[in-house]
Short mmCIF file of C-alpha atoms and ligand atoms in Angstrom, two decimals:
data_model
loop_
_atom_site.label_atom_id
_atom_site.label_comp_id
_atom_site.label_asym_id
_atom_site.label_seq_id
_atom_site.Cartn_x
_atom_site.Cartn_y
_atom_site.Cartn_z
CA MET A 1 -3.41 5.42 -31.79
CA VAL A 2 0.22 6.39 -31.25
CA GLN A 3 -0.26 7.14 -27.57
CA SER A 4 -1.11 3.57 -26.80
CA LEU A 5 2.46 2.57 -27.69
CA ASN A 6 3.98 4.41 -24.78
CA ARG A 7 1.50 4.21 -22.01
CA LEU A 8 2.76 4.64 -18.51
CA LYS A 9 2.74 1.55 -16.34
CA GLU A 10 0.64 1.38 -13.21
CA SER A 11 2.69 1.95 -10.06
CA ALA A 12 3.52 -1.34 -8.39
CA SER A 13 1.34 -2.28 -5.46
CA GLN A 14 2.84 -2.94 -2.03
CA THR A 15 1.31 -4.52 1.05
CA ALA A 16 -0.82 -2.43 3.39
CA GLY A 17 1.29 -3.75 6.25
CA PRO A 18 0.15 -4.23 9.86
CA TYR A 19 -0.51 -0.55 10.54
CA VAL A 20 -2.92 0.34 7.75
CA HIS A 21 -5.31 1.69 10.38
CA ILE A 22 -3.01 4.61 11.14
CA GLY A 23 -3.56 5.98 7.67
CA LEU A 24 -7.08 4.88 6.78
CA THR A 25 -8.96 4.60 10.09
CA PRO A 26 -6.85 6.60 12.57
CA ASN A 27 -9.70 7.19 15.04
CA PHE A 28 -10.34 3.43 15.14
CA CYS A 29 -6.76 2.82 16.31
CA GLY A 30 -6.65 5.59 18.87
CA ILE A 31 -5.13 8.43 16.86
CA GLY A 32 -7.76 11.01 17.69
CA GLY A 33 -7.89 14.67 16.89
CA VAL A 34 -6.33 14.57 13.44
CA TYR A 35 -9.49 13.85 11.40
CA ASP A 36 -13.01 14.50 12.74
CA ALA A 37 -14.16 10.99 11.86
CA ASP A 38 -12.82 8.02 9.96
CA LEU A 39 -13.75 8.19 6.28
CA GLY A 40 -16.42 5.82 5.06
CA SER A 41 -17.79 5.01 8.51
CA ARG A 42 -21.35 5.90 7.51
CA LEU A 43 -23.04 5.01 4.23
CA VAL A 44 -26.70 5.68 4.95
CA GLY A 45 -28.17 9.10 5.70
CA GLU A 46 -31.44 9.43 7.58
CA LYS A 47 -33.46 10.06 4.46
CA ALA A 48 -31.84 7.38 2.32
CA ARG A 49 -34.31 5.36 0.27
CA GLY A 50 -34.34 1.60 0.26
CA GLU A 51 -34.35 -1.43 2.49
CA ARG A 52 -31.93 -1.18 5.44
CA ILE A 53 -29.61 -4.18 5.64
CA THR A 54 -26.47 -5.17 7.50
CA VAL A 55 -23.51 -6.79 5.78
CA ARG A 56 -21.25 -8.63 8.16
CA GLY A 57 -18.32 -10.93 7.62
CA ARG A 58 -14.71 -11.87 8.16
CA VAL A 59 -11.56 -12.11 6.09
CA ILE A 60 -10.20 -15.61 6.67
CA ASP A 61 -6.73 -17.01 5.96
CA GLY A 62 -5.71 -20.47 4.77
CA ALA A 63 -5.60 -21.79 8.34
CA ASP A 64 -9.22 -20.72 8.90
CA THR A 65 -8.17 -17.86 11.15
CA PRO A 66 -9.96 -14.52 10.73
CA LEU A 67 -7.64 -11.59 10.07
CA ARG A 68 -7.69 -8.94 12.76
CA ASP A 69 -5.63 -6.44 10.81
CA ALA A 70 -7.45 -6.30 7.46
CA LEU A 71 -9.28 -3.33 5.97
CA VAL A 72 -12.35 -3.66 3.78
CA GLU A 73 -13.97 -1.12 1.49
CA ILE A 74 -17.29 -1.48 -0.30
CA TRP A 75 -18.92 0.36 -3.20
CA GLN A 76 -22.51 -0.08 -4.31
CA ALA A 77 -25.44 1.48 -6.13
CA ASP A 78 -28.39 3.10 -4.39
CA ALA A 79 -31.87 1.56 -4.14
CA ASP A 80 -32.63 2.57 -7.73
CA GLY A 81 -29.42 1.14 -9.14
CA LEU A 82 -27.59 4.46 -9.50
CA TYR A 83 -24.07 5.19 -8.29
CA ASN A 84 -23.41 8.32 -6.24
CA SER A 85 -20.46 9.20 -8.49
CA PRO A 86 -19.47 11.93 -10.94
CA SER A 87 -19.00 9.12 -13.49
CA GLU A 88 -22.67 8.12 -13.22
CA THR A 89 -24.44 9.35 -16.36
CA ARG A 90 -27.81 7.58 -16.09
CA GLY A 91 -29.37 9.90 -13.54
CA ALA A 92 -28.93 11.47 -10.13
CA ALA A 93 -28.33 9.00 -7.31
CA ASP A 94 -29.95 9.35 -3.89
CA PRO A 95 -27.96 12.16 -2.23
CA ALA A 96 -28.62 10.59 1.20
CA PHE A 97 -26.75 7.42 0.27
CA ALA A 98 -22.96 7.59 -0.09
CA GLY A 99 -22.49 4.15 -1.62
CA TRP A 100 -18.93 3.87 -0.33
CA GLY A 101 -17.88 2.45 3.02
CA ARG A 102 -14.65 1.54 4.78
CA CYS A 103 -14.28 -0.73 7.81
CA ALA A 104 -11.31 -2.23 9.62
CA THR A 105 -11.85 -5.78 10.81
CA ASP A 106 -12.37 -5.89 14.54
CA MET A 107 -9.11 -6.36 16.46
CA ASP A 108 -10.76 -9.02 18.68
CA GLY A 109 -13.19 -11.06 16.59
CA GLY A 110 -12.01 -10.07 13.12
CA GLU A 111 -15.44 -8.96 11.87
CA PHE A 112 -16.31 -6.12 9.54
CA VAL A 113 -19.82 -4.63 9.58
CA PHE A 114 -21.55 -2.27 7.17
CA GLU A 115 -24.97 -0.74 7.80
CA THR A 116 -26.24 -0.14 4.27
CA ILE A 117 -29.21 -0.57 1.97
CA MET A 118 -30.18 -3.16 -0.60
CA PRO A 119 -28.72 -1.96 -3.91
CA GLY A 120 -30.80 -1.82 -7.08
CA ARG A 121 -29.73 -3.58 -10.26
CA VAL A 122 -27.28 -1.90 -12.63
CA PRO A 123 -26.66 -2.77 -16.27
CA PHE A 124 -23.85 -4.94 -17.60
CA ARG A 125 -21.81 -3.64 -20.54
CA ASP A 126 -24.34 -4.97 -23.05
CA GLY A 127 -27.31 -3.51 -21.19
CA ARG A 128 -28.51 -6.72 -19.51
CA PRO A 129 -29.26 -6.14 -15.83
CA MET A 130 -26.68 -7.52 -13.41
CA ALA A 131 -27.93 -9.02 -10.17
CA PRO A 132 -27.74 -6.69 -7.17
CA HIS A 133 -24.20 -6.74 -5.84
CA ILE A 134 -21.67 -4.92 -3.69
CA THR A 135 -18.09 -4.42 -4.87
CA PHE A 136 -15.43 -5.23 -2.26
CA TRP A 137 -11.78 -4.24 -1.92
CA VAL A 138 -9.64 -5.91 0.74
CA VAL A 139 -6.12 -5.10 1.91
CA ALA A 140 -4.04 -6.67 4.65
CA ARG A 141 -0.54 -7.43 5.83
CA GLY A 142 0.83 -10.37 3.85
CA VAL A 143 -1.07 -9.60 0.64
CA ASN A 144 0.79 -7.48 -1.88
CA ILE A 145 -2.18 -6.13 -3.78
CA GLY A 146 -5.64 -4.84 -3.02
CA LEU A 147 -8.08 -7.69 -3.72
CA HIS A 148 -11.27 -6.97 -5.64
CA THR A 149 -14.31 -9.15 -5.30
CA ARG A 150 -18.12 -8.92 -5.39
CA MET A 151 -20.83 -9.90 -2.98
CA TYR A 152 -24.16 -11.11 -4.35
CA PHE A 153 -27.32 -11.65 -2.29
CA GLY A 154 -28.37 -15.17 -1.33
CA ASP A 155 -32.10 -14.47 -1.62
CA GLU A 156 -31.84 -13.12 -5.17
CA GLU A 157 -31.67 -16.55 -6.81
CA LYS A 158 -33.40 -15.55 -10.02
CA ALA A 159 -31.31 -12.42 -10.58
CA ASN A 160 -28.14 -14.31 -9.66
CA ALA A 161 -28.96 -17.05 -12.18
CA GLU A 162 -29.08 -14.53 -15.01
CA ASP A 163 -26.15 -12.38 -13.88
CA PRO A 164 -23.62 -12.00 -16.74
CA ILE A 165 -20.59 -12.08 -14.43
CA LEU A 166 -21.70 -15.13 -12.43
CA GLN A 167 -22.68 -16.89 -15.66
CA ARG A 168 -19.20 -16.63 -17.14
CA ILE A 169 -17.46 -18.19 -14.15
CA GLU A 170 -16.30 -21.56 -15.48
CA HIS A 171 -15.78 -23.30 -12.17
CA LYS A 172 -19.40 -23.31 -11.03
CA VAL A 173 -18.41 -24.78 -7.66
CA ARG A 174 -16.71 -21.48 -6.88
CA VAL A 175 -19.78 -19.29 -7.53
CA PRO A 176 -21.10 -19.73 -3.95
CA THR A 177 -17.96 -17.96 -2.66
CA LEU A 178 -19.51 -14.74 -3.97
CA ILE A 179 -22.99 -15.26 -2.54
CA ALA A 180 -23.94 -14.07 0.95
CA PRO A 181 -26.72 -15.95 2.76
CA ARG A 182 -29.42 -13.90 4.43
CA ASP A 183 -30.41 -14.17 8.09
CA GLY A 184 -33.05 -11.61 9.07
CA ASP A 185 -31.76 -8.22 7.91
CA THR A 186 -28.16 -9.43 7.85
CA TYR A 187 -26.15 -10.85 5.00
CA ARG A 188 -23.04 -12.75 6.01
CA PHE A 189 -20.11 -12.55 3.61
CA ASP A 190 -16.95 -14.34 4.67
CA ILE A 191 -13.99 -13.77 2.38
CA HIS A 192 -11.56 -16.69 2.17
CA LEU A 193 -8.06 -15.74 1.02
CA GLN A 194 -6.93 -19.34 0.53
CA GLY A 195 -8.03 -22.93 0.77
CA GLU A 196 -10.92 -24.96 -0.56
CA LYS A 197 -13.35 -22.09 -0.15
CA GLU A 198 -11.01 -19.46 -1.67
CA THR A 199 -13.16 -16.53 -2.76
CA ILE A 200 -13.09 -15.55 -6.41
CA PHE A 201 -11.03 -12.38 -6.79
CA PHE A 202 -11.18 -10.27 -9.92
CA ASP A 203 -8.48 -8.66 -12.01
CA ILE A 204 -10.17 -5.46 -13.05
CA MET B 1 1.54 -16.66 6.45
CA LEU B 2 -1.41 -18.14 4.57
CA ARG B 3 -2.93 -15.01 3.13
CA SER B 4 -2.20 -14.62 -0.57
CA PRO B 5 -4.83 -16.08 -2.90
CA GLN B 6 -3.53 -19.22 -4.62
CA LYS B 7 -5.88 -19.26 -7.58
CA ALA B 8 -5.60 -17.00 -10.61
CA LEU B 9 -7.55 -13.77 -10.50
CA LEU B 10 -10.56 -13.80 -12.80
CA SER B 11 -10.24 -11.17 -15.48
CA LEU B 12 -13.23 -8.84 -15.52
CA ASP B 13 -13.89 -6.15 -18.09
CA ASN B 14 -14.97 -3.05 -16.24
CA THR B 15 -18.67 -2.51 -15.79
CA ILE B 16 -20.22 0.60 -14.36
CA SER B 17 -19.62 -0.90 -10.90
CA GLU B 18 -15.87 -0.65 -11.45
CA ILE B 19 -15.57 2.61 -13.40
CA THR B 20 -17.56 4.66 -10.91
CA GLY B 21 -16.31 5.74 -7.50
CA PRO B 22 -17.14 8.24 -4.78
CA VAL B 23 -16.04 11.85 -4.98
CA PHE B 24 -13.90 13.40 -2.28
CA GLY B 25 -14.21 17.18 -2.06
CA HIS B 26 -11.45 19.51 -0.90
CA ASN B 27 -13.94 20.82 1.68
CA MET B 28 -13.62 17.61 3.70
CA LEU B 29 -9.97 18.39 4.44
CA GLY B 30 -8.83 20.04 7.65
CA GLU B 31 -6.20 22.74 7.47
CA LEU B 32 -3.40 20.50 8.77
CA ASP B 33 -4.39 17.23 7.11
CA ASP B 34 -1.43 17.54 4.74
CA ASP B 35 1.03 18.63 7.43
CA MET B 36 2.17 15.72 9.56
CA ILE B 37 4.72 17.89 11.35
CA PHE B 38 1.87 19.72 13.05
CA ASN B 39 -1.38 17.75 12.70
CA PHE B 40 -0.84 15.73 15.89
CA ALA B 41 1.49 18.15 17.70
CA LYS B 42 0.65 20.12 20.82
CA PRO B 43 0.21 23.85 20.26
CA GLY B 44 3.60 25.46 19.76
CA GLU B 45 5.39 22.13 19.30
CA SER B 46 6.22 20.00 16.26
CA ALA B 47 7.28 16.51 15.28
CA ILE B 48 10.95 15.56 15.68
CA GLY B 49 12.93 14.64 12.59
CA GLN B 50 14.21 15.73 9.20
CA ARG B 51 11.62 18.06 7.71
CA ILE B 52 10.62 17.11 4.17
CA ILE B 53 8.04 17.93 1.52
CA VAL B 54 6.68 14.99 -0.46
CA TYR B 55 4.99 16.05 -3.63
CA GLY B 56 4.14 14.82 -7.09
CA ARG B 57 1.32 13.98 -9.45
CA VAL B 58 -1.25 11.24 -9.69
CA LEU B 59 -1.40 10.22 -13.35
CA ASP B 60 -3.41 7.87 -15.47
CA GLU B 61 -1.72 5.54 -17.94
CA ARG B 62 -1.85 8.20 -20.64
CA GLY B 63 0.16 10.54 -18.46
CA LYS B 64 -2.81 12.78 -17.79
CA GLY B 65 -3.18 14.16 -14.27
CA VAL B 66 -5.98 12.63 -12.20
CA SER B 67 -7.88 15.44 -10.48
CA GLY B 68 -9.70 15.00 -7.19
CA ALA B 69 -7.79 11.84 -6.24
CA LEU B 70 -7.67 11.12 -2.52
CA VAL B 71 -4.10 10.46 -1.35
CA GLU B 72 -3.84 9.05 2.18
CA VAL B 73 -0.47 8.37 3.78
CA TRP B 74 0.88 6.83 6.98
CA GLN B 75 4.35 6.29 8.32
CA ALA B 76 6.63 5.58 11.26
CA ASN B 77 8.23 8.44 13.17
CA ALA B 78 11.84 9.59 12.77
CA GLY B 79 13.03 6.67 14.92
CA GLY B 80 11.11 4.07 12.92
CA ARG B 81 8.29 3.61 15.46
CA TYR B 82 4.58 3.52 14.56
CA ARG B 83 1.86 4.88 16.82
CA HIS B 84 -0.12 1.63 17.04
CA LYS B 85 -0.95 -0.71 19.89
CA LYS B 86 0.44 -3.72 18.02
CA GLU B 87 3.79 -1.99 17.47
CA THR B 88 6.56 -3.42 19.66
CA TYR B 89 9.76 -1.79 18.33
CA LEU B 90 11.85 -0.34 21.15
CA ALA B 91 12.36 3.07 19.50
CA PRO B 92 10.38 5.75 21.36
CA LEU B 93 7.13 7.38 20.34
CA ASP B 94 7.29 11.05 19.46
CA PRO B 95 4.51 12.71 21.47
CA ASN B 96 4.04 15.22 18.68
CA PHE B 97 3.79 12.78 15.78
CA GLY B 98 0.64 10.85 14.87
CA GLY B 99 1.68 9.42 11.52
CA CYS B 100 -1.28 10.03 9.21
CA GLY B 101 -1.90 12.62 6.54
CA ARG B 102 -4.05 13.15 3.48
CA ALA B 103 -4.48 15.40 0.48
CA ILE B 104 -6.67 15.64 -2.61
CA THR B 105 -5.09 16.29 -6.00
CA ASP B 106 -5.75 19.55 -7.82
CA GLU B 107 -7.02 19.89 -11.39
CA ASP B 108 -3.69 18.74 -12.84
CA GLY B 109 -3.28 15.82 -10.46
CA ASN B 110 -0.79 17.56 -8.12
CA TYR B 111 -0.58 16.71 -4.44
CA ALA B 112 1.85 17.71 -1.68
CA PHE B 113 2.29 17.21 2.01
CA ARG B 114 4.85 18.04 4.67
CA THR B 115 6.21 15.53 7.12
CA ILE B 116 9.37 14.25 8.76
CA LYS B 117 11.51 11.58 7.14
CA PRO B 118 10.51 8.22 8.65
CA GLY B 119 13.20 5.98 10.12
CA PRO B 120 13.95 2.44 8.94
CA TYR B 121 12.77 -0.29 11.30
CA PRO B 122 13.41 -4.00 11.91
CA TRP B 123 10.64 -6.55 11.50
CA PRO B 124 10.28 -10.19 12.44
CA ASN B 125 10.67 -11.81 9.03
CA GLY B 126 14.15 -13.23 8.73
CA PRO B 127 16.66 -12.96 11.59
CA ASN B 128 17.77 -9.44 10.57
CA ASP B 129 15.31 -7.85 8.15
CA TRP B 130 14.94 -4.08 8.08
CA ARG B 131 12.44 -2.04 6.17
CA PRO B 132 13.94 0.84 4.22
CA ALA B 133 12.53 4.23 5.18
CA HIS B 134 9.11 4.40 3.53
CA ILE B 135 5.75 6.11 3.50
CA HIS B 136 2.61 4.05 2.90
CA PHE B 137 0.26 5.43 0.24
CA SER B 138 -3.40 4.70 -0.47
CA ILE B 139 -4.79 6.33 -3.61
CA PHE B 140 -8.40 6.67 -4.67
CA GLY B 141 -8.79 7.81 -8.27
CA HIS B 142 -12.00 8.19 -10.24
CA GLY B 143 -13.13 4.59 -10.34
CA PHE B 144 -13.13 1.76 -7.83
CA ALA B 145 -11.01 -0.20 -10.34
CA GLN B 146 -8.16 2.29 -9.90
CA ARG B 147 -7.85 1.77 -6.16
CA LEU B 148 -4.17 1.43 -5.28
CA ILE B 149 -2.15 0.72 -2.17
CA THR B 150 1.64 1.05 -2.25
CA GLN B 151 4.74 2.40 -0.52
CA MET B 152 7.17 5.18 -1.34
CA TYR B 153 10.91 4.75 -0.80
CA PHE B 154 13.71 7.33 -0.65
CA GLU B 155 16.42 7.71 -3.26
CA GLY B 156 19.79 6.43 -2.11
CA ASP B 157 18.58 4.19 0.73
CA PRO B 158 20.90 1.14 0.87
CA LEU B 159 18.15 -0.95 2.48
CA ILE B 160 15.93 -0.85 -0.62
CA PRO B 161 17.56 -3.74 -2.51
CA LEU B 162 17.74 -5.84 0.70
CA CYS B 163 14.05 -5.59 1.54
CA PRO B 164 11.89 -8.72 1.04
CA ILE B 165 8.78 -6.58 0.54
CA VAL B 166 10.47 -4.50 -2.16
CA ARG B 167 11.66 -7.77 -3.71
CA THR B 168 8.08 -8.88 -4.29
CA ILE B 169 8.31 -6.47 -7.23
CA PRO B 170 10.10 -8.46 -9.93
CA ASP B 171 11.04 -5.51 -12.09
CA GLU B 172 13.89 -3.06 -11.26
CA GLU B 173 12.24 -0.28 -13.20
CA ALA B 174 9.04 -0.65 -11.17
CA VAL B 175 11.07 -0.37 -7.96
CA ARG B 176 12.69 2.78 -9.30
CA ARG B 177 9.23 4.24 -9.90
CA LEU B 178 8.35 3.67 -6.24
CA THR B 179 11.51 5.54 -5.18
CA ALA B 180 11.07 9.27 -4.62
CA VAL B 181 13.90 11.47 -5.87
CA LEU B 182 15.47 14.33 -3.97
CA ASP B 183 14.41 17.52 -5.73
CA MET B 184 16.60 20.44 -4.65
CA GLY B 185 14.59 22.69 -6.96
CA ALA B 186 11.49 22.30 -4.81
CA THR B 187 13.26 22.53 -1.48
CA ILE B 188 12.16 25.24 0.94
CA PRO B 189 15.48 26.85 1.94
CA MET B 190 16.30 26.69 5.66
CA ASP B 191 13.17 24.60 6.23
CA ALA B 192 12.57 21.33 4.35
CA ARG B 193 14.03 19.25 1.54
CA ALA B 194 11.69 18.02 -1.16
CA TYR B 195 11.13 14.51 -2.54
CA LYS B 196 9.19 14.04 -5.75
CA PHE B 197 6.95 11.01 -6.14
CA ASP B 198 4.58 10.44 -9.07
CA ILE B 199 1.96 7.71 -8.96
CA VAL B 200 0.35 6.02 -11.98
CA LEU B 201 -3.10 4.52 -11.54
CA ARG B 202 -4.17 1.53 -13.55
CA GLY B 203 -5.82 1.99 -16.89
CA ARG B 204 -9.21 0.85 -17.94
CA ARG B 205 -9.72 -2.60 -19.31
CA SER B 206 -12.83 -1.68 -21.17
CA THR B 207 -13.68 0.41 -24.18
CA LEU B 208 -16.70 1.52 -22.18
CA PHE B 209 -14.44 3.49 -19.90
CA GLU B 210 -12.11 4.75 -22.66
CA ASN B 211 -14.97 6.02 -24.74
CA ARG B 212 -16.29 7.88 -21.79
CA LEU B 213 -12.96 9.51 -21.11
CA GLU B 214 -12.49 10.65 -24.68
CA GLY B 215 -15.88 12.29 -24.56
CA ASN B 216 -14.87 14.46 -21.64
FE1 FE C 301 5.62 0.35 7.22
#
């Protein structure tokens, strides 16, 4: 195809800087009255189907210090494994579940928290079911690009063992960086930017 | 600062988790969301500074406009000061300037907003590092894989080549593409000058996605 010879190049990425909140969560940082509410602050409507869970974690630097100026976004399927997206062609997703969330890490403790539901399984490219997972995107001062990763669920051992993405990770010792342990209704997912426990980030 | 990942990113062909993304409807926008001169100002007042229009298109790698893309922006005021509790620069706050704005692209990928030109500001990197005037951009296209965060610079700013953050981009041409050009043709006479800034979102790594697009 001739077009493929002169494709445009993706615009270069630049760091979110220290004041990303002003643009993406202005109410969180005290700029009230411009937008009614910060986007992505609520994923689950009252009538949403599925098991209510909490996903909680920190973004941690190479000195083991949690970042207090990071911003995290998540994207996930509904309880039946359908995405609430115009690009979803397999059926209509639960209208009471947005699937997308945005949270700034807390300026004191550095935690992000999402009240969400347990996602259903969605198919890999070849049709095999992937294990339930949540897609993450992280930006912060000092990182030039948005970082993509995935969170899998610690109590889904069987599904995780057959997940096509987890299976193709060569360095098996790094797989646990993508798996969040469960404690009650809460999954804890700490994202390590550097160091021995550096989380696997994806180039998608 | 120990923040950048040290290991190579793992290449991942897009699955449905990456090619899908939420939809943002024009009905979520307030009337002044795209007008930073007025969206934080007291009634009858407006932000101080050089009035400008920033406009352009969000494109995919084929040059096709991306409709319904959410474009969120934030910036310092005319003196180079951000409205943020961690900001310590001595330049004053403008009581009528908040610093955030947003727009959603139309069917052809066009967006526009009105603001004041942000000032350059110093930052504690080297002993005398200044950021060129810039506007931060966050863009949400059709799929989560296209998520982009970047900054827009202004044509002719002598601080651009001196900036360590700009210099993280190895390629001159890529820096040029982050630099908005003065467009006298789109100026509003006696009101605001116009700067044109196009954004290209990343393509799809998978035939899955390309096939879908060609079917549309
Ligand atoms: Fe800045």
